[in-house]
Amino acid sequence: MTVKVILVDDHSVVRSGLRRLLESHKSLEIAAEADTGELAYQIYGEVLPDVVLMDISMPGMGGLEAAKRILQRYPQARIVIFSMHEAVSFAAQALKAGVKGYVTKTGLAEDLVQAVLDVSRGKTFLSQDVAQKIALQTLIGETNPLQQLTSREFEVFRLLAEGKRVEDVAEMLKISQKTVANYYTLIKQKLSVSSPVEMVRLAMKHGLIDAE
Amino acid sequence: MTVKVILVDDHSVVRSGLRRLLESHKSLEIAAEADTGELAYQIYGEVLPDVVLMDISMPGMGGLEAAKRILQRYPQARIVIFSMHEAVSFAAQALKAGVKGYVTKTGLAEDLVQAVLDVSRGKTFLSQDVAQKIALQTLIGETNPLQQLTSREFEVFRLLAEGKRVEDVAEMLKISQKTVANYYTLIKQKLSVSSPVEMVRLAMKHGLIDAE
DNA sequence: CATGAATAGGGAAAAATTCCCGATGGTTTT
DNA sequence: AAAACCATCGGGAATTTTTCCCTATTCATG
């Protein structure tokens, strides 16, 4: 009984590497590849895989957006996101979206295989490093205010914290500047920061951005 | 031939410690202490010390401000600033103001004595850690854009980067919001950043603020 | 003493932010 | 299934911030 997997990443080199890695395990079969979220969504219906393994950051519709689309049409879909972000918030957003696995690229290669296997059996998989951070945060009783943000708010927040102007964000997200401005105000309220400066520092504290 | 020193720090405990440290060296004599920049300025005229050893961060007139006042009236004054900031920019500002020595608190205790002795003999003293950073920056050819800022601009920049609002800065510096706003625009130009976000990241990169 | 740099701020226009509100489309609850 | 909710999206208008341009004062320096 093999597990059918769809591989989604915009870099073909990465896809090859992943394919090799996963196929080294006999019960895994790469049924299809896709280089965009849009394509992944299309072929999902044709292939009906057991698991989708998808990069979080891709041009156009990102991994999370694509995951949400798929889950909307196929609520039972099992999706594993892999990501370069070790930040807790990204994992939180992904799981909130209904994704079943979150693996960081800095983790072990075996983790990826394990994640796909676990998820194919209905389990949930979370990378060791992220799990540890969350566990520690929880134990200390520290709350992550970023988790109050909705998916869209988080997206806007991240872009603004990266230094994008309201105008740019509006364009990237294809929504009006007005909407972004309104989100901005709302986000600042939710995070109880009063200036862009505090916002950046918060983002930095939670590992969303670096000082370079 | 002893060296007369004025000790300036707002914490009396720190003053005691410094006094003990410096007096362990027989050629140093603490002629007076002051807990504010204002007071330091006043007693400078009465005591006419060989060296002023002054903390950079004090309520009211900070160490740099006080140093500038003293140097204005007594251009031959020899002042050593000690500071918790290892950031290059602080040292740069201090030396630009005419201070003869800059010692970080993280350095060795002996450095402080050495600094006072060196400066008393007309030499200039710069803490090892800061000197090293500057040297490395210079060798790499990296320029520190913060050095383009004037003293006042730097002050405004630092406060804004810390998260203070324009209004707060105006109040703290006892100048109008209008002036701060104008400085703000000017600073962004000089540093060629276009948003508060970039400003914070620059400040963090240069160690003026931490991510907490 | 002229010159230039640093500091301080006014006035007016432009841009960003806030606040309030309405609309739509999913989900969840009852 | 209807009702209630929430996320998303944006318009309008008031307010605040930011920008740009100019002027004045002080001080150090050639």
Short mmCIF file of C-alpha atoms (C1' of nucleotides) in Angstrom, two decimals:
data_model
loop_
_atom_site.label_atom_id
_atom_site.label_comp_id
_atom_site.label_asym_id
_atom_site.label_seq_id
_atom_site.Cartn_x
_atom_site.Cartn_y
_atom_site.Cartn_z
CA MET A 1 0.00 0.00 0.00
CA THR A 2 1.81 3.07 -1.23
CA VAL A 3 1.23 6.67 -0.29
CA LYS A 4 0.60 8.98 -3.25
CA VAL A 5 2.28 12.35 -2.87
CA ILE A 6 2.12 15.60 -4.81
CA LEU A 7 5.26 17.71 -4.59
CA VAL A 8 4.90 21.47 -4.81
CA ASP A 9 7.84 23.85 -5.03
CA ASP A 10 8.73 26.56 -7.48
CA HIS A 11 12.35 25.40 -7.77
CA SER A 12 12.75 22.34 -9.92
CA VAL A 13 16.08 21.51 -8.32
CA VAL A 14 14.44 21.35 -4.95
CA ARG A 15 11.70 19.17 -6.33
CA SER A 16 14.24 16.71 -7.71
CA GLY A 17 15.99 16.54 -4.40
CA LEU A 18 12.78 15.97 -2.51
CA ARG A 19 11.65 13.37 -4.99
CA ARG A 20 14.85 11.44 -4.51
CA LEU A 21 14.60 11.75 -0.76
CA LEU A 22 11.01 10.60 -0.55
CA GLU A 23 11.30 7.84 -3.12
CA SER A 24 14.14 6.31 -1.17
CA HIS A 25 11.34 5.19 1.07
CA LYS A 26 9.53 2.39 -0.73
CA SER A 27 6.02 3.15 0.50
CA LEU A 28 6.09 6.69 -0.90
CA GLU A 29 5.24 7.44 -4.49
CA ILE A 30 5.48 10.87 -6.10
CA ALA A 31 2.35 10.95 -8.18
CA ALA A 32 2.85 14.47 -9.50
CA GLU A 33 4.80 17.69 -9.21
CA ALA A 34 3.71 21.29 -9.42
CA ASP A 35 5.63 24.54 -9.47
CA THR A 36 2.85 26.85 -8.37
CA GLY A 37 0.03 26.81 -5.88
CA GLU A 38 -2.45 27.27 -8.69
CA LEU A 39 -1.23 24.19 -10.48
CA ALA A 40 -1.20 22.18 -7.27
CA TYR A 41 -4.83 23.02 -6.77
CA GLN A 42 -5.71 21.91 -10.29
CA ILE A 43 -3.93 18.61 -10.26
CA TYR A 44 -5.12 17.78 -6.78
CA GLY A 45 -8.51 16.92 -8.22
CA GLU A 46 -7.03 14.75 -10.94
CA VAL A 47 -4.51 12.91 -8.83
CA LEU A 48 -6.32 12.81 -5.51
CA PRO A 49 -3.13 12.15 -3.58
CA ASP A 50 -2.84 11.00 -0.02
CA VAL A 51 -0.51 13.85 0.89
CA VAL A 52 0.50 17.20 -0.55
CA LEU A 53 4.00 18.36 0.34
CA MET A 54 4.27 22.05 -0.34
CA ASP A 55 6.74 24.88 0.11
CA ILE A 56 5.30 27.81 1.99
CA SER A 57 6.92 30.54 -0.08
CA MET A 58 6.17 30.56 -3.74
CA PRO A 59 5.52 33.35 -6.19
CA GLY A 60 1.88 34.05 -6.85
CA MET A 61 -0.35 32.20 -4.47
CA GLY A 62 1.89 31.12 -1.58
CA GLY A 63 1.79 27.72 0.01
CA LEU A 64 -0.67 28.71 2.70
CA GLU A 65 -3.06 30.28 0.27
CA ALA A 66 -2.92 27.21 -1.93
CA ALA A 67 -3.44 24.95 1.05
CA LYS A 68 -6.51 26.89 2.02
CA ARG A 69 -7.95 26.62 -1.46
CA ILE A 70 -7.40 22.91 -1.56
CA LEU A 71 -8.85 22.40 1.88
CA GLN A 72 -11.87 24.40 0.95
CA ARG A 73 -12.72 22.12 -1.94
CA TYR A 74 -11.38 18.94 -0.32
CA PRO A 75 -11.68 19.30 3.43
CA GLN A 76 -10.15 15.90 4.05
CA ALA A 77 -6.95 16.81 2.17
CA ARG A 78 -3.72 16.11 4.05
CA ILE A 79 -1.13 18.76 3.52
CA VAL A 80 2.40 19.11 4.81
CA ILE A 81 3.97 22.54 4.59
CA PHE A 82 7.70 22.89 4.56
CA SER A 83 9.19 26.23 5.27
CA MET A 84 12.39 28.08 5.92
CA HIS A 85 10.75 29.93 8.77
CA GLU A 86 11.41 28.62 12.21
CA ALA A 87 9.21 31.29 13.70
CA VAL A 88 6.36 29.94 15.74
CA SER A 89 3.88 32.28 14.10
CA PHE A 90 4.26 30.75 10.68
CA ALA A 91 3.59 27.29 12.00
CA ALA A 92 0.63 28.61 13.94
CA GLN A 93 -0.82 30.19 10.83
CA ALA A 94 -0.32 27.02 8.85
CA LEU A 95 -1.96 24.74 11.38
CA LYS A 96 -4.78 27.19 11.86
CA ALA A 97 -5.39 26.95 8.14
CA GLY A 98 -5.96 23.21 8.50
CA VAL A 99 -2.57 21.98 7.39
CA LYS A 100 -1.59 18.68 9.01
CA GLY A 101 2.20 18.97 9.02
CA TYR A 102 4.78 21.72 9.37
CA VAL A 103 8.43 20.97 8.73
CA THR A 104 11.26 23.48 8.75
CA LYS A 105 13.97 23.25 6.15
CA THR A 106 16.60 23.43 8.84
CA GLY A 107 15.35 20.20 10.35
CA LEU A 108 16.59 16.74 9.50
CA ALA A 109 15.85 15.22 6.13
CA GLU A 110 14.31 12.24 7.85
CA ASP A 111 11.81 14.53 9.48
CA LEU A 112 10.34 15.31 6.12
CA VAL A 113 9.79 11.65 5.34
CA GLN A 114 8.43 11.09 8.79
CA ALA A 115 6.07 14.03 8.41
CA VAL A 116 4.66 12.72 5.15
CA LEU A 117 4.22 9.26 6.61
CA ASP A 118 2.62 10.51 9.79
CA VAL A 119 0.24 12.81 7.98
CA SER A 120 -0.72 10.10 5.50
CA ARG A 121 -1.87 8.06 8.49
CA GLY A 122 -3.94 10.89 9.82
CA LYS A 123 -1.44 12.08 12.40
CA THR A 124 -0.16 15.60 12.75
CA PHE A 125 3.52 16.42 12.48
CA LEU A 126 5.38 19.42 13.81
CA SER A 127 9.10 20.03 13.47
CA GLN A 128 11.16 19.46 16.55
CA ASP A 129 12.58 23.00 16.67
CA VAL A 130 9.23 24.69 16.32
CA ALA A 131 7.54 22.30 18.73
CA GLN A 132 10.21 23.03 21.27
CA LYS A 133 9.80 26.76 20.96
CA ILE A 134 6.07 26.52 21.38
CA ALA A 135 6.46 24.20 24.34
CA LEU A 136 8.86 26.57 26.03
CA GLN A 137 6.67 29.56 25.36
CA THR A 138 3.74 27.70 26.81
CA LEU A 139 5.60 26.62 29.90
CA ILE A 140 6.86 30.08 30.59
CA GLY A 141 3.30 31.23 30.15
CA GLU A 142 4.39 33.60 27.47
CA THR A 143 1.71 34.27 24.92
CA ASN A 144 2.42 34.99 21.34
CA PRO A 145 0.35 38.03 20.45
CA LEU A 146 0.82 37.34 16.77
CA GLN A 147 -1.55 34.44 17.07
CA GLN A 148 -4.41 36.85 17.61
CA LEU A 149 -4.04 37.93 14.04
CA THR A 150 -6.17 36.42 11.33
CA SER A 151 -4.50 34.95 8.33
CA ARG A 152 -4.85 38.03 6.26
CA GLU A 153 -3.82 40.31 9.06
CA PHE A 154 -0.72 38.26 9.61
CA GLU A 155 0.18 38.54 5.97
CA VAL A 156 -0.22 42.29 6.01
CA PHE A 157 1.72 42.53 9.24
CA ARG A 158 4.61 40.53 7.91
CA LEU A 159 4.92 42.58 4.76
CA LEU A 160 4.73 45.87 6.61
CA ALA A 161 7.29 44.71 9.14
CA GLU A 162 9.60 43.80 6.30
CA GLY A 163 9.56 47.39 5.22
CA LYS A 164 7.02 47.31 2.43
CA ARG A 165 4.97 50.45 2.16
CA VAL A 166 1.22 50.38 2.48
CA GLU A 167 1.04 50.99 -1.24
CA ASP A 168 3.27 48.02 -2.05
CA VAL A 169 1.34 45.70 0.20
CA ALA A 170 -1.89 46.74 -1.43
CA GLU A 171 -0.46 45.97 -4.81
CA MET A 172 1.04 42.65 -3.78
CA LEU A 173 -2.17 41.49 -2.20
CA LYS A 174 -4.31 43.05 -4.91
CA ILE A 175 -6.46 44.93 -2.46
CA SER A 176 -6.92 48.66 -2.03
CA GLN A 177 -4.60 50.87 -0.05
CA LYS A 178 -7.61 51.74 1.99
CA THR A 179 -8.01 48.17 3.10
CA VAL A 180 -4.36 47.83 3.97
CA ALA A 181 -4.50 51.04 5.94
CA ASN A 182 -7.50 49.74 7.83
CA TYR A 183 -5.78 46.45 8.52
CA TYR A 184 -2.76 48.32 9.70
CA THR A 185 -4.76 50.21 12.28
CA LEU A 186 -6.49 47.04 13.37
CA ILE A 187 -3.24 45.13 13.68
CA LYS A 188 -1.65 47.80 15.81
CA GLN A 189 -4.66 47.65 18.09
CA LYS A 190 -4.57 43.89 18.38
CA LEU A 191 -0.87 43.86 19.12
CA SER A 192 -1.18 46.95 21.27
CA VAL A 193 1.66 48.76 19.64
CA SER A 194 1.31 52.39 18.81
CA SER A 195 4.03 52.99 16.30
CA PRO A 196 5.68 51.30 13.36
CA VAL A 197 8.80 51.16 15.45
CA GLU A 198 7.24 48.99 18.11
CA MET A 199 5.74 46.87 15.41
CA VAL A 200 9.09 46.10 13.88
CA ARG A 201 10.60 45.28 17.20
CA LEU A 202 7.78 42.89 17.92
CA ALA A 203 8.25 41.25 14.55
CA MET A 204 11.93 40.95 15.21
CA LYS A 205 11.40 39.52 18.63
CA HIS A 206 9.29 36.78 17.14
CA GLY A 207 11.77 35.99 14.45
CA LEU A 208 9.74 37.18 11.50
CA ILE A 209 12.51 39.45 10.35
CA ASP A 210 16.20 39.95 11.13
CA ALA A 211 18.29 43.03 11.59
CA GLU A 212 20.32 41.82 8.53
CA MET B 1 52.24 64.77 41.33
CA THR B 2 48.67 63.60 41.62
CA VAL B 3 45.90 63.77 39.07
CA LYS B 4 42.76 65.52 40.30
CA VAL B 5 39.57 63.82 39.12
CA ILE B 6 35.89 64.75 39.26
CA LEU B 7 33.55 61.80 39.31
CA VAL B 8 30.13 62.22 37.72
CA ASP B 9 27.40 59.61 37.93
CA ASP B 10 23.83 59.76 39.11
CA HIS B 11 24.14 56.57 41.15
CA SER B 12 25.96 57.08 44.40
CA VAL B 13 26.78 53.39 44.64
CA VAL B 14 28.54 53.53 41.33
CA ARG B 15 30.43 56.61 42.44
CA SER B 16 31.66 54.84 45.55
CA GLY B 17 32.83 51.91 43.51
CA LEU B 18 34.62 54.09 41.07
CA ARG B 19 36.19 56.12 43.82
CA ARG B 20 37.59 53.01 45.44
CA LEU B 21 38.83 51.73 42.11
CA LEU B 22 40.56 54.92 41.13
CA GLU B 23 41.99 55.69 44.54
CA SER B 24 43.63 52.31 44.63
CA HIS B 25 46.00 53.97 42.26
CA LYS B 26 48.14 56.38 44.30
CA SER B 27 48.56 59.06 41.68
CA LEU B 28 44.81 59.55 41.36
CA GLU B 29 42.85 61.77 43.67
CA ILE B 30 39.07 62.19 43.61
CA ALA B 31 38.72 65.91 44.18
CA ALA B 32 34.94 65.97 43.91
CA GLU B 33 31.83 64.06 42.94
CA ALA B 34 28.66 65.15 41.16
CA ASP B 35 25.39 63.40 40.51
CA THR B 36 24.23 65.53 37.61
CA GLY B 37 25.74 67.09 34.54
CA GLU B 38 24.65 70.49 35.76
CA LEU B 39 26.50 70.10 39.01
CA ALA B 40 29.59 68.78 37.25
CA TYR B 41 29.66 71.91 35.16
CA GLN B 42 29.42 74.12 38.22
CA ILE B 43 32.09 72.48 40.29
CA TYR B 44 34.42 72.14 37.35
CA GLY B 45 35.21 75.84 37.69
CA GLU B 46 35.86 75.58 41.40
CA VAL B 47 37.90 72.42 41.39
CA LEU B 48 39.62 72.76 38.04
CA PRO B 49 40.41 69.05 37.86
CA ASP B 50 42.82 67.37 35.51
CA VAL B 51 40.21 64.89 34.35
CA VAL B 52 36.44 64.54 34.46
CA LEU B 53 35.15 60.98 34.50
CA MET B 54 31.50 61.00 33.56
CA ASP B 55 28.71 58.55 32.85
CA ILE B 56 27.04 59.11 29.51
CA SER B 57 23.49 58.44 30.62
CA MET B 58 22.15 60.62 33.37
CA PRO B 59 18.78 62.17 33.93
CA GLY B 60 18.48 65.77 32.85
CA MET B 61 21.51 66.85 30.89
CA GLY B 62 23.22 63.67 29.78
CA GLY B 63 26.94 63.10 29.89
CA LEU B 64 27.56 64.28 26.38
CA GLU B 65 25.60 67.44 26.85
CA ALA B 66 27.47 68.20 30.03
CA ALA B 67 30.78 67.49 28.35
CA LYS B 68 29.96 69.92 25.61
CA ARG B 69 29.08 72.64 28.10
CA ILE B 70 32.27 72.16 29.98
CA LEU B 71 34.37 72.10 26.86
CA GLN B 72 32.74 75.26 25.66
CA ARG B 73 33.80 77.19 28.74
CA TYR B 74 37.06 75.31 29.27
CA PRO B 75 38.28 74.08 25.89
CA GLN B 76 41.32 72.44 27.44
CA ALA B 77 39.18 70.24 29.71
CA ARG B 78 40.00 66.55 29.63
CA ILE B 79 36.94 64.38 29.83
CA VAL B 80 36.53 60.63 29.90
CA ILE B 81 33.06 59.27 29.15
CA PHE B 82 32.10 55.88 30.38
CA SER B 83 29.12 54.22 28.89
CA MET B 84 27.16 51.03 28.72
CA HIS B 85 26.91 51.39 24.98
CA GLU B 86 29.34 49.40 22.93
CA ALA B 87 27.89 50.81 19.76
CA VAL B 88 30.41 52.62 17.61
CA SER B 89 28.07 55.53 17.05
CA PHE B 90 28.03 56.54 20.67
CA ALA B 91 31.78 56.65 20.83
CA ALA B 92 31.87 58.57 17.59
CA GLN B 93 29.46 61.14 18.95
CA ALA B 94 31.44 61.47 22.14
CA LEU B 95 34.79 61.97 20.44
CA LYS B 96 33.25 64.38 17.98
CA ALA B 97 32.11 66.41 20.94
CA GLY B 98 35.72 66.79 22.06
CA VAL B 99 35.82 64.14 24.71
CA LYS B 100 39.25 62.59 25.18
CA GLY B 101 38.36 59.13 26.38
CA TYR B 102 35.57 56.63 25.85
CA VAL B 103 35.36 53.55 28.04
CA THR B 104 32.62 50.95 27.97
CA LYS B 105 31.34 49.49 31.19
CA THR B 106 31.78 46.02 29.85
CA GLY B 107 35.51 46.57 29.54
CA LEU B 108 38.08 45.77 32.20
CA ALA B 109 38.21 47.81 35.34
CA GLU B 110 41.88 48.53 34.67
CA ASP B 111 40.88 50.15 31.42
CA LEU B 112 39.08 52.83 33.33
CA VAL B 113 42.16 53.67 35.37
CA GLN B 114 44.27 53.54 32.26
CA ALA B 115 41.88 55.84 30.46
CA VAL B 116 42.01 58.43 33.21
CA LEU B 117 45.80 58.27 33.35
CA ASP B 118 46.20 58.44 29.59
CA VAL B 119 43.83 61.35 29.24
CA SER B 120 45.44 63.20 32.10
CA ARG B 121 48.67 63.09 30.14
CA GLY B 122 47.00 64.43 27.03
CA LYS B 123 46.55 61.12 25.31
CA THR B 124 43.28 59.80 23.94
CA PHE B 125 41.78 56.54 25.13
CA LEU B 126 39.30 54.32 23.41
CA SER B 127 37.98 51.04 24.76
CA GLN B 128 39.33 47.92 23.21
CA ASP B 129 35.96 46.57 22.09
CA VAL B 130 34.87 49.77 20.44
CA ALA B 131 38.26 50.35 18.88
CA GLN B 132 38.16 46.89 17.44
CA LYS B 133 34.74 47.38 15.93
CA ILE B 134 35.79 50.62 14.32
CA ALA B 135 38.97 49.07 13.03
CA LEU B 136 37.10 46.19 11.49
CA GLN B 137 34.51 48.45 9.95
CA THR B 138 37.25 50.57 8.48
CA LEU B 139 39.16 47.63 7.06
CA ILE B 140 36.09 46.16 5.47
CA GLY B 141 35.45 49.58 4.02
CA GLU B 142 32.08 49.65 5.64
CA THR B 143 30.92 53.12 6.46
CA ASN B 144 28.71 53.92 9.37
CA PRO B 145 25.98 56.16 8.04
CA LEU B 146 25.05 57.22 11.54
CA GLN B 147 28.19 59.27 11.69
CA GLN B 148 26.72 61.67 9.18
CA LEU B 149 24.28 62.75 11.81
CA THR B 150 24.95 65.75 13.95
CA SER B 151 24.79 65.44 17.67
CA ARG B 152 21.23 66.59 17.91
CA GLU B 153 20.10 64.54 14.97
CA PHE B 154 21.66 61.49 16.52
CA GLU B 155 19.82 62.10 19.74
CA VAL B 156 16.51 62.43 17.97
CA PHE B 157 17.24 59.38 15.89
CA ARG B 158 18.05 57.27 18.89
CA LEU B 159 14.90 58.23 20.73
CA LEU B 160 12.69 57.66 17.73
CA ALA B 161 14.30 54.30 17.05
CA GLU B 162 13.62 53.31 20.64
CA GLY B 163 9.95 53.76 19.97
CA LYS B 164 9.35 57.22 21.38
CA ARG B 165 6.77 59.21 19.50
CA VAL B 166 7.59 62.53 17.94
CA GLU B 167 5.59 64.16 20.67
CA ASP B 168 7.57 62.43 23.43
CA VAL B 169 10.88 63.31 21.88
CA ALA B 170 9.86 66.94 21.61
CA GLU B 171 8.99 66.97 25.25
CA MET B 172 12.11 65.18 26.37
CA LEU B 173 14.32 67.50 24.40
CA LYS B 174 12.22 70.53 25.23
CA ILE B 175 11.84 71.55 21.62
CA SER B 176 8.73 71.80 19.52
CA GLN B 177 7.13 68.87 17.74
CA LYS B 178 7.64 70.81 14.61
CA THR B 179 11.37 70.73 15.04
CA VAL B 180 11.43 67.06 15.79
CA ALA B 181 9.30 66.38 12.74
CA ASN B 182 11.71 68.37 10.64
CA TYR B 183 14.69 66.54 12.09
CA TYR B 184 12.94 63.29 11.41
CA THR B 185 12.59 64.07 7.75
CA LEU B 186 16.17 65.23 7.57
CA ILE B 187 17.48 62.13 9.31
CA LYS B 188 15.64 59.82 6.98
CA GLN B 189 17.19 61.65 4.07
CA LYS B 190 20.68 61.47 5.47
CA LEU B 191 20.39 57.79 6.22
CA SER B 192 18.50 57.18 3.01
CA VAL B 193 15.75 55.24 4.61
CA SER B 194 12.18 55.87 3.61
CA SER B 195 10.21 54.36 6.42
CA PRO B 196 10.32 53.97 10.17
CA VAL B 197 10.76 50.29 9.60
CA GLU B 198 14.03 50.71 7.78
CA MET B 199 15.09 53.17 10.42
CA VAL B 200 14.63 50.66 13.20
CA ARG B 201 16.49 47.99 11.35
CA LEU B 202 19.37 50.34 10.77
CA ALA B 203 19.42 51.27 14.43
CA MET B 204 19.41 47.64 15.39
CA LYS B 205 22.13 46.77 12.95
CA HIS B 206 24.34 49.34 14.59
CA GLY B 207 23.55 48.18 18.06
CA LEU B 208 21.66 51.24 19.21
CA ILE B 209 18.73 49.15 20.25
CA ASP B 210 18.16 45.48 20.90
CA ALA B 211 15.35 43.15 19.93
CA GLU B 212 14.84 42.56 23.68
"C1'" DC C 1 33.86 90.01 10.20
"C1'" DA C 2 32.15 86.96 6.85
"C1'" DT C 3 30.88 82.21 6.32
"C1'" DG C 4 29.07 77.98 7.23
"C1'" DA C 5 27.09 74.58 10.17
"C1'" DA C 6 23.93 73.30 13.77
"C1'" DT C 7 19.83 74.22 16.02
"C1'" DA C 8 15.07 75.69 16.23
"C1'" DG C 9 10.55 76.40 14.35
"C1'" DG C 10 6.54 78.67 11.29
"C1'" DG C 11 3.24 77.99 7.20
"C1'" DA C 12 0.98 75.35 3.91
"C1'" DA C 13 0.39 71.37 1.13
"C1'" DA C 14 0.48 66.46 0.79
"C1'" DA C 15 0.16 61.98 2.64
"C1'" DA C 16 -0.95 58.72 6.11
"C1'" DT C 17 -3.89 57.23 9.77
"C1'" DT C 18 -8.02 56.79 12.27
"C1'" DC C 19 -12.79 56.10 13.01
"C1'" DC C 20 -17.13 54.71 11.49
"C1'" DC C 21 -19.79 52.42 8.59
"C1'" DG C 22 -21.63 49.11 5.07
"C1'" DA C 23 -21.27 44.91 2.06
"C1'" DT C 24 -20.20 40.20 0.99
"C1'" DG C 25 -19.33 35.41 1.66
"C1'" DG C 26 -18.19 31.63 4.62
"C1'" DT C 27 -18.86 28.98 9.20
"C1'" DT C 28 -20.96 27.79 13.13
"C1'" DT C 29 -24.72 27.56 16.27
"C1'" DT C 30 -29.10 26.72 17.59
"C1'" DA D 1 -32.58 26.45 7.64
"C1'" DA D 2 -32.28 30.72 9.89
"C1'" DA D 3 -29.58 33.45 12.72
"C1'" DA D 4 -25.37 34.98 14.39
"C1'" DC D 5 -20.55 35.54 13.54
"C1'" DC D 6 -16.30 36.45 11.60
"C1'" DA D 7 -12.99 37.51 7.99
"C1'" DT D 8 -12.29 40.23 4.24
"C1'" DC D 9 -12.74 44.35 1.65
"C1'" DG D 10 -13.34 49.20 1.02
"C1'" DG D 11 -15.74 54.15 1.01
"C1'" DG D 12 -16.07 58.85 3.43
"C1'" DA D 13 -14.53 62.26 6.39
"C1'" DA D 14 -11.90 64.02 10.11
"C1'" DT D 15 -7.47 64.17 12.05
"C1'" DT D 16 -2.59 63.72 12.44
"C1'" DT D 17 1.88 63.26 10.45
"C1'" DT D 18 5.08 64.23 7.25
"C1'" DT D 19 7.12 66.96 3.89
"C1'" DC D 20 8.90 71.01 1.72
"C1'" DC D 21 10.31 75.58 1.93
"C1'" DC D 22 11.90 79.37 4.44
"C1'" DT D 23 13.65 82.22 8.21
"C1'" DA D 24 16.28 83.29 12.54
"C1'" DT D 25 19.79 82.70 15.97
"C1'" DT D 26 23.99 81.14 17.75
"C1'" DC D 27 28.56 79.77 17.55
"C1'" DA D 28 33.01 78.39 15.77
"C1'" DT D 29 36.43 79.31 12.45
"C1'" DG D 30 39.10 80.96 8.75
#
